[in-house]
C-alpha positions as a printed Julia matrix, in Angstrom:
472×3 Matrix{Float64}:
 211.49   -50.52  152.66
 209.62   -48.67  149.96
 209.51   -45.42  151.89
 213.22   -45.62  152.74
 214.07   -46.36  149.11
 212.09   -43.33  147.9
 213.82   -41.16  150.46
 217.31   -42.17  149.3
 216.35   -41.6   145.6
 215.15   -38.01  146.26
 218.05   -37.32  148.55
 220.4    -38.16  145.64
 222.14   -41.1   147.24
 223.14   -42.53  143.83
 225.77   -45.01  144.88
 223.25   -46.93  146.99
 221.62   -47.91  143.72
 224.74   -49.09  141.84
 223.95   -52.14  139.61
 220.22   -51.52  139.83
 217.79   -50.47  137.17
 217.35   -46.88  138.35
 221.06   -46.09  138.57
 221.37   -44.42  135.17
 217.69   -43.53  134.69
 217.24   -40.94  137.45
 218.78   -37.47  137.82
 220.48   -37.94  141.18
 222.15   -34.57  140.81
 218.9    -32.8   141.63
 218.34   -33.22  145.32
 215.01   -32.7   146.93
 214.63   -32.04  150.66
 212.83   -34.98  152.31
 210.51   -34.79  155.31
 210.14   -38.34  156.54
 207.62   -39.06  159.35
 207.16   -42.53  160.69
 204.39   -42.85  163.23
 205.76   -46.2   164.33
 208.58   -44.52  166.18
 207.1    -41.2   167.2
 207.0    -42.01  170.94
 203.33   -42.32  171.67
 204.13   -44.67  174.58
 205.31   -41.67  176.61
 203.93   -38.54  174.84
 200.58   -37.37  173.66
 200.27   -37.1   169.94
 200.34   -33.34  169.67
 203.5    -33.13  171.91
 205.12   -36.02  169.96
 204.48   -34.2   166.63
 205.9    -30.94  167.97
 209.08   -32.66  169.12
 209.47   -34.6   165.86
 209.1    -31.49  163.69
 211.6    -29.58  165.8
 214.1    -32.39  165.42
 213.67   -32.58  161.64
 214.12   -28.82  161.42
 217.29   -28.93  163.59
 218.83   -31.68  161.42
 218.29   -29.36  158.38
 219.73   -26.29  160.11
 216.31   -24.6   160.45
 214.71   -23.06  163.54
 210.94   -23.25  163.76
 209.2    -20.35  165.56
 205.49   -21.15  165.26
 203.67   -22.28  168.42
 201.65   -25.35  167.28
 202.42   -28.65  165.53
 200.25   -27.72  162.51
 201.87   -24.32  162.1
 205.35   -25.86  162.58
 204.61   -28.42  159.82
 203.62   -25.62  157.5
 206.67   -23.53  158.41
 209.01   -26.52  157.91
 207.69   -27.24  154.46
 208.06   -23.67  153.25
 211.52   -23.13  154.7
 212.88   -26.37  153.34
 211.66   -25.68  149.81
 213.82   -22.6   149.25
 215.79   -24.35  146.45
 213.74   -27.36  145.38
 210.14   -28.49  146.4
 209.84   -30.81  149.3
 209.22   -34.57  149.31
 206.97   -35.62  152.2
 206.99   -39.33  153.11
 204.59   -40.41  155.83
 204.79   -44.02  157.04
 201.98   -45.63  159.07
 199.89   -42.47  158.94
 197.01   -44.09  160.86
 198.91   -45.78  163.71
 197.9    -43.19  166.26
 194.3    -44.25  165.64
 194.44   -48.0   164.96
 196.46   -48.68  168.1
 193.51   -47.44  170.15
 190.45   -48.94  168.45
 189.59   -51.21  171.3
 186.47   -50.19  173.15
 188.32   -49.07  176.28
 190.67   -46.78  174.37
 188.45   -45.63  171.56
 188.26   -42.14  173.03
 192.04   -41.79  172.48
 191.57   -42.91  168.89
 188.93   -40.24  168.28
 191.09   -37.54  169.88
 194.08   -38.51  167.82
 191.89   -38.48  164.72
 191.12   -34.81  165.32
 194.83   -34.01  165.74
 195.8    -35.89  162.58
 193.08   -34.19  160.54
 194.48   -30.85  161.58
 198.02   -31.99  160.89
 197.37   -33.37  157.41
 195.23   -30.42  156.37
 198.33   -28.22  156.41
 199.46   -29.41  152.95
 196.22   -28.35  151.28
 197.37   -24.96  150.0
 201.08   -25.77  149.73
 201.24   -27.43  146.32
 203.91   -25.12  144.94
 206.23   -26.15  147.83
 205.7    -29.9   147.45
 207.21   -32.25  144.84
 205.54   -35.37  146.22
 203.38   -36.41  149.17
 203.49   -40.18  149.68
 201.51   -41.8   152.51
 201.38   -45.4   153.69
 199.2    -46.97  156.35
 197.13   -50.0   157.31
 193.56   -48.7   157.02
 191.4    -46.45  154.83
 189.57   -43.59  156.48
 187.04   -42.65  153.87
 184.47   -42.05  156.6
 186.6    -40.42  159.24
 187.62   -37.58  156.94
 191.33   -37.46  157.74
 191.95   -36.23  154.24
 188.65   -34.48  153.59
 190.34   -31.24  152.7
 192.88   -32.83  150.35
 191.19   -33.38  147.03
 194.36   -33.93  145.09
 195.34   -37.24  146.74
 195.24   -40.41  144.69
 194.77   -43.77  146.4
 197.01   -46.26  144.53
 196.32   -49.27  146.77
 194.35   -51.32  144.16
 195.28   -49.48  140.99
 196.56   -52.02  138.49
 199.44   -49.9   137.27
 200.93   -50.09  140.85
 200.13   -53.81  141.44
 203.71   -54.91  141.82
 205.2    -51.86  143.6
 205.44   -53.44  147.04
 206.65   -56.9   146.2
 208.97   -59.06  144.03
 207.71   -60.85  140.96
 209.04   -64.36  140.37
 211.1    -63.05  137.42
 212.69   -60.37  139.56
 213.78   -63.02  142.08
 215.27   -65.31  139.47
 216.99   -62.35  137.63
 218.42   -60.68  140.69
 218.99   -63.42  143.25
 220.31   -66.2   141.0
 223.5    -66.79  142.99
 221.62   -66.98  146.29
 219.12   -69.42  144.78
 221.93   -71.75  143.76
 223.23   -71.71  147.3
 219.74   -72.56  148.62
 219.45   -75.37  146.11
 222.73   -76.83  147.27
 221.92   -76.52  150.99
 218.42   -78.03  150.62
 219.4    -80.49  147.91
 216.59   -79.34  145.73
 216.51   -78.21  142.08
 215.49   -74.7   141.08
 211.95   -75.75  140.29
 211.39   -77.23  143.73
 212.88   -74.22  145.47
 210.68   -71.87  143.56
 207.63   -74.03  144.23
 208.41   -73.85  148.01
 208.95   -70.08  147.88
 205.71   -69.65  145.93
 203.77   -71.63  148.58
 205.32   -69.82  151.53
 205.96   -66.28  150.43
 204.03   -65.45  147.26
 200.37   -64.64  146.75
 199.94   -60.99  147.51
 197.77   -59.18  144.98
 196.0    -55.87  144.69
 194.45   -56.47  141.36
 193.65   -60.24  141.36
 196.01   -60.79  138.46
 199.5    -59.74  139.53
 200.84   -61.77  142.45
 204.02   -60.84  144.24
 206.36   -62.13  146.95
 206.99   -60.48  150.3
 210.45   -58.89  149.98
 211.3    -59.2   153.69
 210.44   -62.96  153.69
 212.35   -63.62  150.43
 215.52   -61.91  151.65
 215.26   -63.67  155.01
 214.71   -67.05  153.32
 217.69   -66.59  150.98
 219.82   -65.72  154.03
 218.65   -68.56  156.32
 218.17   -71.04  153.44
 215.22   -72.68  155.23
 211.48   -72.55  154.61
 210.1    -71.0   157.75
 207.91   -68.26  159.07
 209.56   -64.85  158.89
 206.36   -62.78  158.94
 206.01   -63.87  162.6
 209.36   -62.26  163.46
 208.46   -58.93  161.75
 205.64   -58.34  164.18
 201.89   -58.12  163.79
 199.05   -55.63  164.24
 198.25   -56.34  167.94
 195.16   -54.14  167.77
 193.72   -56.52  165.19
 194.0    -59.56  167.38
 192.49   -57.74  170.33
 189.55   -56.67  168.12
 188.93   -60.23  166.98
 188.98   -61.45  170.6
 186.83   -58.56  171.76
 184.16   -59.12  169.14
 184.17   -62.89  169.2
 184.83   -63.28  165.48
 184.69   -66.9   164.33
 187.86   -67.0   162.29
 187.05   -70.45  160.87
 184.98   -68.66  158.29
 188.19   -67.48  156.61
 189.15   -71.05  155.76
 185.89   -72.09  154.14
 186.67   -70.47  150.82
 187.13   -67.03  149.31
 185.2    -64.18  150.93
 183.38   -61.81  148.53
 183.59   -58.09  149.47
 182.05   -55.24  147.51
 184.12   -52.41  146.17
 182.4    -49.97  148.53
 183.2    -52.14  151.55
 186.84   -52.54  150.55
 187.16   -48.81  150.23
 185.81   -47.87  153.6
 186.82   -47.79  157.25
 184.42   -46.66  159.9
 186.09   -46.36  163.26
 182.79   -46.97  165.06
 181.83   -50.03  162.99
 184.88   -51.87  161.7
 184.45   -54.5   159.06
 186.87   -57.23  160.23
 187.21   -58.91  156.83
 188.17   -55.58  155.23
 190.54   -54.89  158.13
 192.21   -58.27  157.59
 192.79   -57.23  154.0
 194.19   -53.84  154.98
 196.59   -55.44  157.46
 197.88   -57.93  154.96
 196.33   -61.14  156.27
 193.92   -61.4   153.36
 194.6    -60.46  149.75
 192.72   -60.09  146.53
 192.55   -63.5   144.79
 190.23   -62.37  141.96
 187.78   -59.66  140.86
 184.23   -60.1   139.61
 181.98   -57.73  137.69
 178.25   -58.3   137.94
 176.9    -58.95  134.44
 173.73   -56.94  135.08
 174.75   -53.98  137.27
 178.49   -53.99  136.38
 179.19   -53.63  140.12
 182.69   -54.65  141.11
 183.49   -57.06  143.93
 186.63   -58.77  145.24
 187.29   -62.28  146.39
 189.66   -62.33  149.39
 191.77   -65.16  150.84
 195.03   -65.84  152.68
 197.98   -64.99  150.42
 200.22   -67.87  151.43
 201.21   -70.43  154.11
 203.45   -68.04  155.96
 200.62   -65.56  156.58
 198.09   -68.22  157.38
 200.4    -69.84  160.0
 201.25   -66.42  161.44
 197.53   -65.61  161.87
 196.9    -68.95  163.62
 199.93   -68.49  165.88
 199.29   -64.88  166.88
 195.58   -65.31  167.35
 195.99   -68.59  169.18
 198.5    -66.9   171.53
 196.11   -64.01  172.07
 193.2    -66.26  172.91
 195.37   -68.35  175.22
 196.67   -65.22  176.99
 200.34   -66.31  176.73
 203.44   -65.14  174.88
 203.91   -66.28  171.29
 207.04   -68.34  172.17
 205.23   -70.2   174.93
 202.27   -70.96  172.6
 204.65   -72.07  169.85
 206.3    -74.48  172.28
 202.93   -75.97  173.17
 202.2    -76.45  169.52
 205.31   -78.53  169.03
 204.31   -80.81  171.9
 200.87   -81.26  170.42
 202.35   -82.21  167.03
 204.62   -84.7   168.71
 201.57   -86.17  170.5
 199.68   -86.76  167.24
 202.67   -88.25  165.54
 203.3    -90.77  168.31
 199.61   -91.39  169.22
 200.15   -90.02  172.7
 196.71   -88.63  173.48
 197.55   -88.33  177.18
 200.16   -85.77  176.21
 197.69   -84.03  173.83
 195.15   -83.59  176.63
 197.84   -82.62  179.09
 198.96   -79.75  176.91
 195.43   -78.74  176.05
 194.55   -78.54  179.75
 197.65   -76.38  180.32
 196.59   -74.05  177.51
 192.99   -73.63  178.74
 194.15   -73.21  182.34
 196.42   -70.32  181.31
 193.59   -68.39  179.71
 192.56   -65.48  181.95
 188.87   -65.58  182.88
 188.21   -62.24  181.19
 189.44   -63.64  177.83
 187.12   -66.51  177.51
 183.39   -66.95  177.7
 183.73   -70.45  179.12
 180.15   -71.09  178.11
 180.02   -71.61  174.39
 181.1    -74.8   172.68
 182.28   -72.8   169.71
 184.86   -71.04  171.83
 186.7    -74.31  172.51
 186.31   -75.31  168.87
 187.98   -72.1   167.7
 190.96   -72.47  170.12
 191.5    -76.13  169.12
 191.05   -75.21  165.45
 193.77   -72.59  165.62
 196.09   -75.02  167.34
 195.56   -77.78  164.84
 195.81   -75.46  161.84
 199.05   -74.0   163.08
 200.91   -77.29  163.69
 200.56   -77.99  159.98
 198.83   -81.39  160.18
 196.41   -82.54  157.52
 193.25   -81.36  159.23
 189.66   -81.11  158.21
 187.22   -79.19  160.39
 183.49   -79.91  160.21
 184.22   -82.73  157.79
 181.01   -83.96  156.13
 179.99   -87.6   155.89
 176.81   -89.28  154.66
 175.57   -89.37  158.22
 176.72   -86.11  159.76
 179.55   -83.69  160.33
 182.73   -84.57  162.19
 184.15   -81.82  164.43
 187.75   -82.51  163.34
 189.82   -85.12  161.43
 193.52   -85.06  161.88
 195.84   -87.16  159.73
 199.54   -87.95  160.34
 201.83   -90.44  158.59
 200.57   -93.37  160.6
 197.29   -92.3   162.17
 193.86   -90.81  161.46
 192.2    -89.13  164.39
 188.43   -88.68  164.44
 187.57   -86.03  167.07
 184.31   -84.87  168.56
 183.95   -82.13  171.17
 181.06   -81.7   173.59
 180.03   -79.54  176.56
 178.2    -82.52  178.05
 180.35   -85.67  178.39
 183.14   -87.53  176.64
 180.87   -90.53  176.44
 178.22   -88.63  174.47
 180.95   -87.42  172.08
 182.2    -90.99  171.56
 178.63   -92.31  171.2
 178.06   -89.79  168.4
 181.15   -90.99  166.51
 180.04   -94.61  166.81
 176.33   -94.12  166.17
 177.0    -92.09  163.01
 179.92   -94.34  162.03
 182.16   -91.42  161.23
 185.12   -93.79  160.9
 183.62   -95.7   157.93
 184.85   -93.08  155.52
 188.45   -93.98  156.41
 188.31   -97.77  156.59
 190.04   -98.24  153.26
 193.03   -96.27  154.53
 195.97   -98.29  155.81
 196.57   -95.97  158.69
 195.29   -96.72  162.3
 192.0    -95.0   163.03
 191.79   -93.4   166.45
 188.39   -92.06  167.72
 188.51   -89.45  170.44
 185.63   -87.81  172.38
 186.48   -84.73  174.41
 184.25   -82.98  176.95
 184.66   -79.44  178.3
 183.47   -78.04  181.63
 181.64   -74.73  181.73
 182.57   -74.26  185.4
 186.3    -75.15  185.13
 186.63   -73.68  181.63
 188.84   -76.58  180.68
 188.89   -80.16  179.39
 186.81   -82.23  181.74
 187.1    -85.76  180.39
 188.16   -87.67  177.25
 187.8    -91.12  175.78
 190.12   -92.68  173.18
 189.23   -95.81  171.22
 190.96   -97.45  168.25
 188.92   -98.95  165.38
 189.96  -102.5   164.75
């Protein structure tokens, strides 16, 4: 959205901005030629990167009435910039600059990522000595490549990702939503039978929370516009797609994602500013892909070193992460996994533990053998954790009591479930609940207390047995 908007501004498409702030504050009469390159649609599914770049540059030249004569993609790029700038300097907009690398960072395709890195370094280096032909070079992407030297020859680039003066450039502030979408908000209020305060509270919980300076927090424009159109609080991030390479890396490396729910994660400035293709920091990558955001900054009082505290921006992103990763670990399509989640939620609400186990067995049975270890208790914990977190129940994982730690506590309107998972037997899981009296913490609650011991089989890689008992 930002890249397209910039393109229309420099192309002089004034009427597109009627009734907006910039309409009478920009000289739309002066038109700059725009070279827009989106690596999301460059055709790497069928073509190698160098061939795809060559074809793309030829197409851009043809649309501008130019014929390129140079033999290679790098020389063609240089030729295109120079020929387009005969009247005014060129604006170069590059979207998802790193996609040809990040799509191949899995171990089995890492050689493609490294080859594409060489090609991109050669491609981007073209602009080094062409300052007089270029009005603006604007680049967006998921990751930072401080250590892979994509831009090692370009010493005039400024990274604005976490610069405070650009903190609200990619999102809506609350004031902007109220000032510009007032009529739509009133329609939402009428449909949902909520006042403006409640609507804004819901929007804040679902779609706000993105920050690049720890002070300015903005809303996701795509989600806000979708919400105002549908007039329902739901997950729109999920529909806009996700970074599939990220989920594959998490699965491949066996990352325990439960750590991201235990509080804010502290990351040094150096770590946040780096990306090593051979040793990827998953926490930093989650920030770079939008799943984590800067909640606050800290400066060490002795060394003055800067660090950042990261966390999920909002409910929408958190639920998307659980859904996509749960689907990836289960080896099924997102819609199938989502359907299973609805069944599990229904099971908890109606105290139908037979249905819960039935769905769980179906989920584990669908996981291809190469996706799961089948040996480690934590694997089952993570899969169940993602399921419970996604369905939106009141859940506590590794809940502490005065006598131990409960694996999971799930609360619904009428029930409290105390759950223990074992690789040995369901009886040993139930015995632990009883011997440590995990239920005592909830005896003052009016809801029914249901204890559940679940055992997993290493051989079958599935739920082996379960016991359910209600506390009288």
